[in-house]
């Protein structure tokens, strides 16, 4: 029996666990990983009631989808599978990235994802990033064709502006918008969240734990993380910014201590409660590759913060030093 509640993504979207699992770090971006432990984590997540699993074609240039394939195939009828297209990686230099949203590329991407995952259909297919050179109506129109063909069940968007969301939703129902949202990253609350609430679109926050920073697992990416960890490129996790931001965790730690919880659990509880604050469905997808963290994260779905606790945490985001990316043009906030 599921140990966590469920929620519906969008007006006609899939029913999922109220917390999903971001699978990127199992084989990409966060340095060396224990593949056996990561596979065990997938299984344990399902045992705990997590039914929503998130990947993308650019995570390891398809390797993350291949990694998930055996689990997905074994539990195909028990899970909701999300993947994404749109970010193009240069094979010669993985640090170089472009964006492509045109119809031919979308079709190429869906066929690649279906093949790597070994499935016939994707439950939720996201446009990973917005290509401003392609009208979003054309992009969503091409995605809608995949729905009509049965290759995709529901559509999602990632890091879009409020106007982009409205334009897309007018072409085909959008089940979910995925954007960064946490105690450290709240820019979407100004435009995107109200638009999603008005349209009946769910919000799927990625990095709800601030890429691990809100758990206290590291204080400075340069000194605490490996050379191949991409968090070393993020302004808020290095240098003076990291020191200033680490000091902002004090109220988070205080709430955690008073509730016999971890800072990460409090951070997740805060994100989850934004559903009530803003009047929409919110399904965060914290990433992990350890069974112990899955137990910790899912337990947070049962933690309800008080008004006084929420007030204590409220000032944090406004004091954060440094952007969430070095180049914010790839995000909704960079275009609003």
Short mmCIF file of C-alpha atoms in Angstrom, two decimals:
data_model
loop_
_atom_site.label_atom_id
_atom_site.label_comp_id
_atom_site.label_asym_id
_atom_site.label_seq_id
_atom_site.Cartn_x
_atom_site.Cartn_y
_atom_site.Cartn_z
CA UNK A 1 0.00 0.00 0.00
CA UNK A 2 1.20 3.51 -0.82
CA UNK A 3 2.64 5.36 2.14
CA UNK A 4 2.23 8.79 0.56
CA UNK A 5 -0.74 10.60 -0.93
CA UNK A 6 -1.43 11.15 -4.61
CA UNK A 7 -2.39 14.13 -6.75
CA UNK A 8 -3.48 14.73 -10.32
CA UNK A 9 -1.25 16.62 -12.74
CA UNK A 10 -3.41 19.11 -14.56
CA UNK A 11 -7.11 18.89 -15.31
CA UNK A 12 -6.87 15.64 -17.25
CA UNK A 13 -3.36 14.51 -16.41
CA UNK A 14 -2.06 11.41 -14.65
CA UNK A 15 -2.47 10.58 -10.97
CA UNK A 16 0.95 10.56 -9.30
CA UNK A 17 2.47 10.40 -5.84
CA UNK A 18 2.63 13.87 -4.25
CA UNK A 19 6.41 13.57 -4.34
CA UNK A 20 8.25 12.19 -7.32
CA UNK A 21 11.85 11.16 -7.87
CA UNK A 22 14.29 13.13 -9.98
CA UNK A 23 16.61 10.56 -11.51
CA UNK A 24 19.23 12.78 -13.16
CA UNK A 25 21.88 12.38 -10.48
CA UNK A 26 21.79 8.60 -10.64
CA UNK A 27 24.08 8.70 -13.64
CA UNK A 28 24.78 12.35 -14.47
CA UNK A 29 25.94 15.75 -13.20
CA UNK A 30 26.72 15.04 -9.53
CA UNK A 31 29.92 13.07 -9.81
CA UNK A 32 30.60 9.35 -9.28
CA UNK A 33 27.64 7.17 -8.37
CA UNK A 34 27.04 3.66 -7.06
CA UNK A 35 24.88 2.11 -9.79
CA UNK A 36 23.72 -0.79 -7.61
CA UNK A 37 22.62 1.54 -4.81
CA UNK A 38 20.88 3.79 -7.33
CA UNK A 39 18.93 0.81 -8.72
CA UNK A 40 18.00 -0.24 -5.20
CA UNK A 41 16.84 3.33 -4.57
CA UNK A 42 14.44 3.13 -7.52
CA UNK A 43 12.90 -0.04 -6.12
CA UNK A 44 12.71 1.33 -2.59
CA UNK A 45 11.05 4.50 -3.80
CA UNK A 46 8.29 2.46 -5.40
CA UNK A 47 7.89 0.42 -2.21
CA UNK A 48 7.37 3.69 -0.32
CA UNK A 49 4.67 4.83 -2.73
CA UNK A 50 6.62 6.99 -5.18
CA UNK A 51 5.08 6.48 -8.62
CA UNK A 52 6.44 9.50 -10.54
CA UNK A 53 9.91 9.20 -12.13
CA UNK A 54 11.65 11.99 -14.02
CA UNK A 55 14.48 11.86 -16.54
CA UNK A 56 15.53 13.61 -19.78
CA UNK A 57 17.25 12.72 -23.02
CA UNK A 58 20.17 15.08 -22.30
CA UNK A 59 21.09 13.54 -18.95
CA UNK A 60 24.31 11.81 -19.93
CA UNK A 61 23.34 12.06 -23.60
CA UNK A 62 20.69 9.37 -23.18
CA UNK A 63 22.55 7.28 -20.62
CA UNK A 64 20.13 8.17 -17.80
CA UNK A 65 17.18 6.89 -19.82
CA UNK A 66 19.10 3.67 -20.54
CA UNK A 67 19.88 3.33 -16.84
CA UNK A 68 16.19 3.61 -15.95
CA UNK A 69 15.00 1.26 -18.70
CA UNK A 70 15.06 -2.06 -16.77
CA UNK A 71 13.16 -0.53 -13.82
CA UNK A 72 10.65 1.18 -16.10
CA UNK A 73 9.97 -1.95 -18.10
CA UNK A 74 9.55 -4.10 -14.99
CA UNK A 75 7.08 -1.69 -13.38
CA UNK A 76 5.54 -0.06 -16.45
CA UNK A 77 1.93 -0.27 -15.22
CA UNK A 78 2.80 0.97 -11.71
CA UNK A 79 4.65 4.18 -12.54
CA UNK A 80 4.23 7.48 -14.35
CA UNK A 81 7.26 8.17 -16.53
CA UNK A 82 8.38 11.67 -17.51
CA UNK A 83 11.17 12.57 -19.90
CA UNK A 84 12.15 15.66 -21.85
CA UNK A 85 13.54 17.00 -25.11
CA UNK A 86 14.98 20.31 -26.19
CA UNK A 87 18.51 20.67 -24.82
CA UNK A 88 21.18 19.79 -27.38
CA UNK A 89 24.62 18.74 -26.15
CA UNK A 90 27.72 19.04 -28.30
CA UNK A 91 29.27 15.51 -28.37
CA UNK A 92 32.72 17.08 -28.70
CA UNK A 93 32.18 19.39 -25.72
CA UNK A 94 29.38 18.40 -23.30
CA UNK A 95 29.69 21.80 -21.61
CA UNK A 96 28.34 23.42 -24.78
CA UNK A 97 24.56 23.37 -24.93
CA UNK A 98 21.99 24.62 -27.36
CA UNK A 99 18.21 24.46 -27.59
CA UNK A 100 16.09 23.04 -30.39
CA UNK A 101 12.29 22.93 -30.36
CA UNK A 102 11.50 22.40 -34.04
CA UNK A 103 9.15 19.65 -35.18
CA UNK A 104 11.71 17.45 -36.89
CA UNK A 105 13.96 17.49 -33.86
CA UNK A 106 11.08 16.68 -31.52
CA UNK A 107 10.22 13.62 -33.59
CA UNK A 108 13.86 12.54 -33.56
CA UNK A 109 13.95 12.95 -29.78
CA UNK A 110 10.80 10.99 -28.98
CA UNK A 111 11.92 8.05 -31.07
CA UNK A 112 15.28 8.09 -29.30
CA UNK A 113 13.71 8.22 -25.83
CA UNK A 114 11.22 5.45 -26.59
CA UNK A 115 14.05 3.26 -27.87
CA UNK A 116 16.39 3.88 -24.93
CA UNK A 117 13.64 3.38 -22.35
CA UNK A 118 12.25 0.35 -24.15
CA UNK A 119 8.63 1.50 -23.96
CA UNK A 120 5.85 2.31 -26.42
CA UNK A 121 4.67 5.56 -24.87
CA UNK A 122 5.82 8.33 -22.53
CA UNK A 123 3.34 9.34 -19.83
CA UNK A 124 4.48 12.97 -19.57
CA UNK A 125 6.67 14.55 -22.25
CA UNK A 126 8.27 17.89 -21.44
CA UNK A 127 9.77 20.60 -23.57
CA UNK A 128 12.93 20.89 -21.47
CA UNK A 129 13.88 24.43 -22.45
CA UNK A 130 12.32 27.07 -24.68
CA UNK A 131 13.78 27.74 -28.13
CA UNK A 132 12.81 31.37 -28.68
CA UNK A 133 13.44 30.98 -32.43
CA UNK A 134 10.48 28.60 -32.79
CA UNK A 135 6.93 29.81 -32.01
CA UNK A 136 5.78 27.89 -28.97
CA UNK A 137 2.50 27.19 -30.73
CA UNK A 138 4.47 25.26 -33.38
CA UNK A 139 6.42 23.33 -30.76
CA UNK A 140 3.32 22.33 -28.81
CA UNK A 141 1.52 21.53 -32.05
CA UNK A 142 4.27 19.05 -32.90
CA UNK A 143 4.09 17.61 -29.39
CA UNK A 144 0.30 17.27 -29.74
CA UNK A 145 0.84 15.15 -32.85
CA UNK A 146 2.75 12.68 -30.67
CA UNK A 147 -0.26 12.48 -28.36
CA UNK A 148 -2.55 11.78 -31.33
CA UNK A 149 -0.18 9.01 -32.45
CA UNK A 150 -0.11 7.42 -28.98
CA UNK A 151 3.60 7.97 -28.45
CA UNK A 152 2.91 10.43 -25.61
CA UNK A 153 -0.01 10.64 -23.16
CA UNK A 154 0.36 14.11 -21.62
CA UNK A 155 2.38 17.26 -22.30
CA UNK A 156 4.58 19.34 -20.02
CA UNK A 157 6.81 22.39 -20.25
CA UNK A 158 9.90 23.38 -18.31
CA UNK A 159 11.16 26.87 -17.46
CA UNK A 160 8.52 28.75 -19.48
CA UNK A 161 7.14 32.21 -18.80
CA UNK A 162 3.51 32.85 -17.91
CA UNK A 163 2.76 34.09 -21.44
CA UNK A 164 4.47 31.07 -22.99
CA UNK A 165 2.42 28.77 -20.79
CA UNK A 166 -0.83 30.46 -21.78
CA UNK A 167 0.03 30.31 -25.49
CA UNK A 168 0.98 26.64 -25.23
CA UNK A 169 -2.10 25.67 -23.24
CA UNK A 170 -4.31 27.25 -25.91
CA UNK A 171 -2.89 24.77 -28.45
CA UNK A 172 -3.07 21.62 -26.28
CA UNK A 173 -3.73 21.04 -22.56
CA UNK A 174 -0.55 21.25 -20.51
CA UNK A 175 -0.52 18.90 -17.51
CA UNK A 176 2.52 20.28 -15.70
CA UNK A 177 5.16 22.99 -15.69
CA UNK A 178 8.53 22.03 -14.28
CA UNK A 179 10.67 24.83 -12.85
CA UNK A 180 13.15 25.31 -10.07
CA UNK A 181 11.28 26.17 -6.85
CA UNK A 182 12.64 26.05 -3.32
CA UNK A 183 13.36 28.18 -0.27
CA UNK A 184 16.32 29.50 -2.26
CA UNK A 185 14.59 29.95 -5.65
CA UNK A 186 11.20 31.66 -5.73
CA UNK A 187 11.23 33.77 -8.91
CA UNK A 188 8.41 31.74 -10.51
CA UNK A 189 5.95 32.88 -7.86
CA UNK A 190 5.54 36.30 -9.49
CA UNK A 191 4.17 35.23 -12.88
CA UNK A 192 4.38 31.52 -13.63
CA UNK A 193 2.68 30.13 -10.53
CA UNK A 194 -0.40 32.39 -10.82
CA UNK A 195 -0.71 31.53 -14.52
CA UNK A 196 -0.49 27.80 -13.80
CA UNK A 197 -3.05 28.09 -11.01
CA UNK A 198 -5.43 29.94 -13.30
CA UNK A 199 -5.12 27.32 -16.03
CA UNK A 200 -5.33 24.30 -13.75
CA UNK A 201 -1.75 23.27 -14.56
CA UNK A 202 0.35 21.49 -11.93
CA UNK A 203 3.76 22.73 -10.81
CA UNK A 204 6.58 20.18 -10.61
CA UNK A 205 9.45 21.83 -8.70
CA UNK A 206 12.88 20.52 -9.58
CA UNK A 207 15.80 21.06 -7.18
CA UNK A 208 13.40 21.61 -4.23
CA UNK A 209 16.38 20.98 -1.96
CA UNK A 210 18.51 23.66 -3.60
CA UNK A 211 20.63 21.00 -5.31
CA UNK A 212 21.45 19.62 -1.88
CA UNK A 213 22.52 22.93 -0.34
CA UNK A 214 19.36 23.14 1.78
CA UNK A 215 20.14 19.78 3.36
CA UNK A 216 23.46 21.11 4.65
CA UNK A 217 25.30 18.34 2.84
CA UNK A 218 27.82 20.83 1.46
CA UNK A 219 28.66 24.46 2.21
CA UNK A 220 30.90 25.40 -0.72
CA UNK A 221 30.88 23.55 -4.03
CA UNK A 222 34.48 24.40 -4.85
CA UNK A 223 35.95 22.87 -1.71
CA UNK A 224 33.31 20.25 -0.86
CA UNK A 225 32.39 18.68 -4.22
CA UNK A 226 34.31 16.78 -6.89
CA UNK A 227 35.77 18.26 -10.04
CA UNK A 228 33.04 16.74 -12.23
CA UNK A 229 30.13 18.05 -10.13
CA UNK A 230 28.31 20.70 -12.14
CA UNK A 231 27.29 22.60 -9.01
CA UNK A 232 30.81 24.02 -9.05
CA UNK A 233 29.64 26.18 -12.00
CA UNK A 234 26.69 27.68 -10.12
CA UNK A 235 27.25 31.17 -8.70
CA UNK A 236 25.37 30.72 -5.44
CA UNK A 237 27.39 27.70 -4.35
CA UNK A 238 30.91 29.12 -4.67
CA UNK A 239 33.10 31.83 -3.15
CA UNK A 240 31.61 34.56 -1.01
CA UNK A 241 28.11 33.69 -2.21
CA UNK A 242 28.37 30.20 -0.73
CA UNK A 243 29.46 31.53 2.64
CA UNK A 244 26.64 34.08 2.73
CA UNK A 245 24.06 31.52 1.67
CA UNK A 246 25.22 28.93 4.19
CA UNK A 247 24.45 31.43 6.93
CA UNK A 248 20.85 31.64 5.68
CA UNK A 249 20.21 28.04 6.75
CA UNK A 250 20.01 28.97 10.44
CA UNK A 251 16.19 29.31 10.61
CA UNK A 252 15.81 26.13 8.56
CA UNK A 253 17.96 24.25 11.05
CA UNK A 254 16.03 25.76 13.96
CA UNK A 255 12.69 24.58 12.60
CA UNK A 256 14.13 21.16 11.84
CA UNK A 257 15.50 20.77 15.36
CA UNK A 258 12.22 21.82 16.97
CA UNK A 259 10.29 19.29 14.84
CA UNK A 260 12.78 16.42 15.19
CA UNK A 261 13.20 16.56 11.42
CA UNK A 262 16.09 17.19 9.04
CA UNK A 263 16.65 20.50 7.23
CA UNK A 264 15.88 18.72 3.98
CA UNK A 265 12.53 17.54 5.26
CA UNK A 266 11.59 21.05 6.32
CA UNK A 267 12.66 22.42 2.92
CA UNK A 268 10.51 19.83 1.16
CA UNK A 269 7.56 20.46 3.47
CA UNK A 270 7.80 24.16 2.61
CA UNK A 271 7.63 23.43 -1.13
CA UNK A 272 4.73 21.03 -0.69
CA UNK A 273 2.73 23.59 1.30
CA UNK A 274 2.97 26.09 -1.53
CA UNK A 275 0.10 24.10 -3.01
CA UNK A 276 -2.20 25.54 -0.36
CA UNK A 277 -0.56 28.97 -0.43
CA UNK A 278 -1.00 29.43 -4.17
CA UNK A 279 -3.99 27.19 -4.92
CA UNK A 280 -2.54 24.65 -7.33
CA UNK A 281 -1.14 21.12 -7.38
CA UNK A 282 2.56 20.97 -6.43
CA UNK A 283 4.57 17.77 -6.88
CA UNK A 284 8.29 18.24 -6.11
CA UNK A 285 10.82 15.82 -7.55
CA UNK A 286 13.83 15.77 -5.22
CA UNK A 287 16.67 13.77 -6.65
CA UNK A 288 18.65 11.16 -4.78
CA UNK A 289 20.55 7.95 -5.39
CA UNK A 290 20.43 6.59 -1.84
CA UNK A 291 17.70 4.53 -0.16
CA UNK A 292 18.17 6.37 3.13
CA UNK A 293 17.44 9.70 1.44
CA UNK A 294 14.28 8.33 -0.18
CA UNK A 295 12.98 7.40 3.26
CA UNK A 296 13.87 10.85 4.56
CA UNK A 297 12.31 12.65 1.60
CA UNK A 298 9.05 10.74 1.49
CA UNK A 299 8.59 11.20 5.23
CA UNK A 300 8.52 14.93 4.54
CA UNK A 301 5.17 14.51 2.76
CA UNK A 302 3.64 14.02 6.22
CA UNK A 303 5.27 17.11 7.77
CA UNK A 304 2.97 20.15 7.99
CA UNK A 305 4.64 23.42 8.95
CA UNK A 306 2.85 25.93 11.18
CA UNK A 307 2.16 29.52 10.20
CA UNK A 308 4.89 30.74 12.54
CA UNK A 309 7.38 28.30 11.01
CA UNK A 310 6.46 29.43 7.50
CA UNK A 311 6.97 33.05 8.59
CA UNK A 312 10.40 32.20 9.98
CA UNK A 313 11.41 30.72 6.62
CA UNK A 314 9.82 33.43 4.46
CA UNK A 315 12.77 35.91 4.34
CA UNK A 316 15.38 33.39 3.17
CA UNK A 317 14.97 33.59 -0.61
CA UNK A 318 15.22 37.38 -0.79
CA UNK A 319 18.66 37.21 0.86
CA UNK A 320 20.19 34.54 -1.40
CA UNK A 321 23.37 35.67 -3.12
CA UNK A 322 24.07 34.63 -6.71
CA UNK A 323 21.89 33.41 -9.55
CA UNK A 324 20.59 29.87 -9.84
CA UNK A 325 22.50 29.56 -13.13
CA UNK A 326 25.43 31.51 -14.50
CA UNK A 327 23.31 32.13 -17.61
CA UNK A 328 19.68 32.81 -16.69
CA UNK A 329 18.53 33.25 -20.30
CA UNK A 330 17.59 29.57 -20.34
CA UNK A 331 15.05 30.12 -17.56
CA UNK A 332 11.61 31.69 -17.33
CA UNK A 333 12.95 34.43 -15.03
CA UNK A 334 15.50 35.37 -17.68
CA UNK A 335 12.70 36.11 -20.16
CA UNK A 336 9.84 37.46 -18.02
#
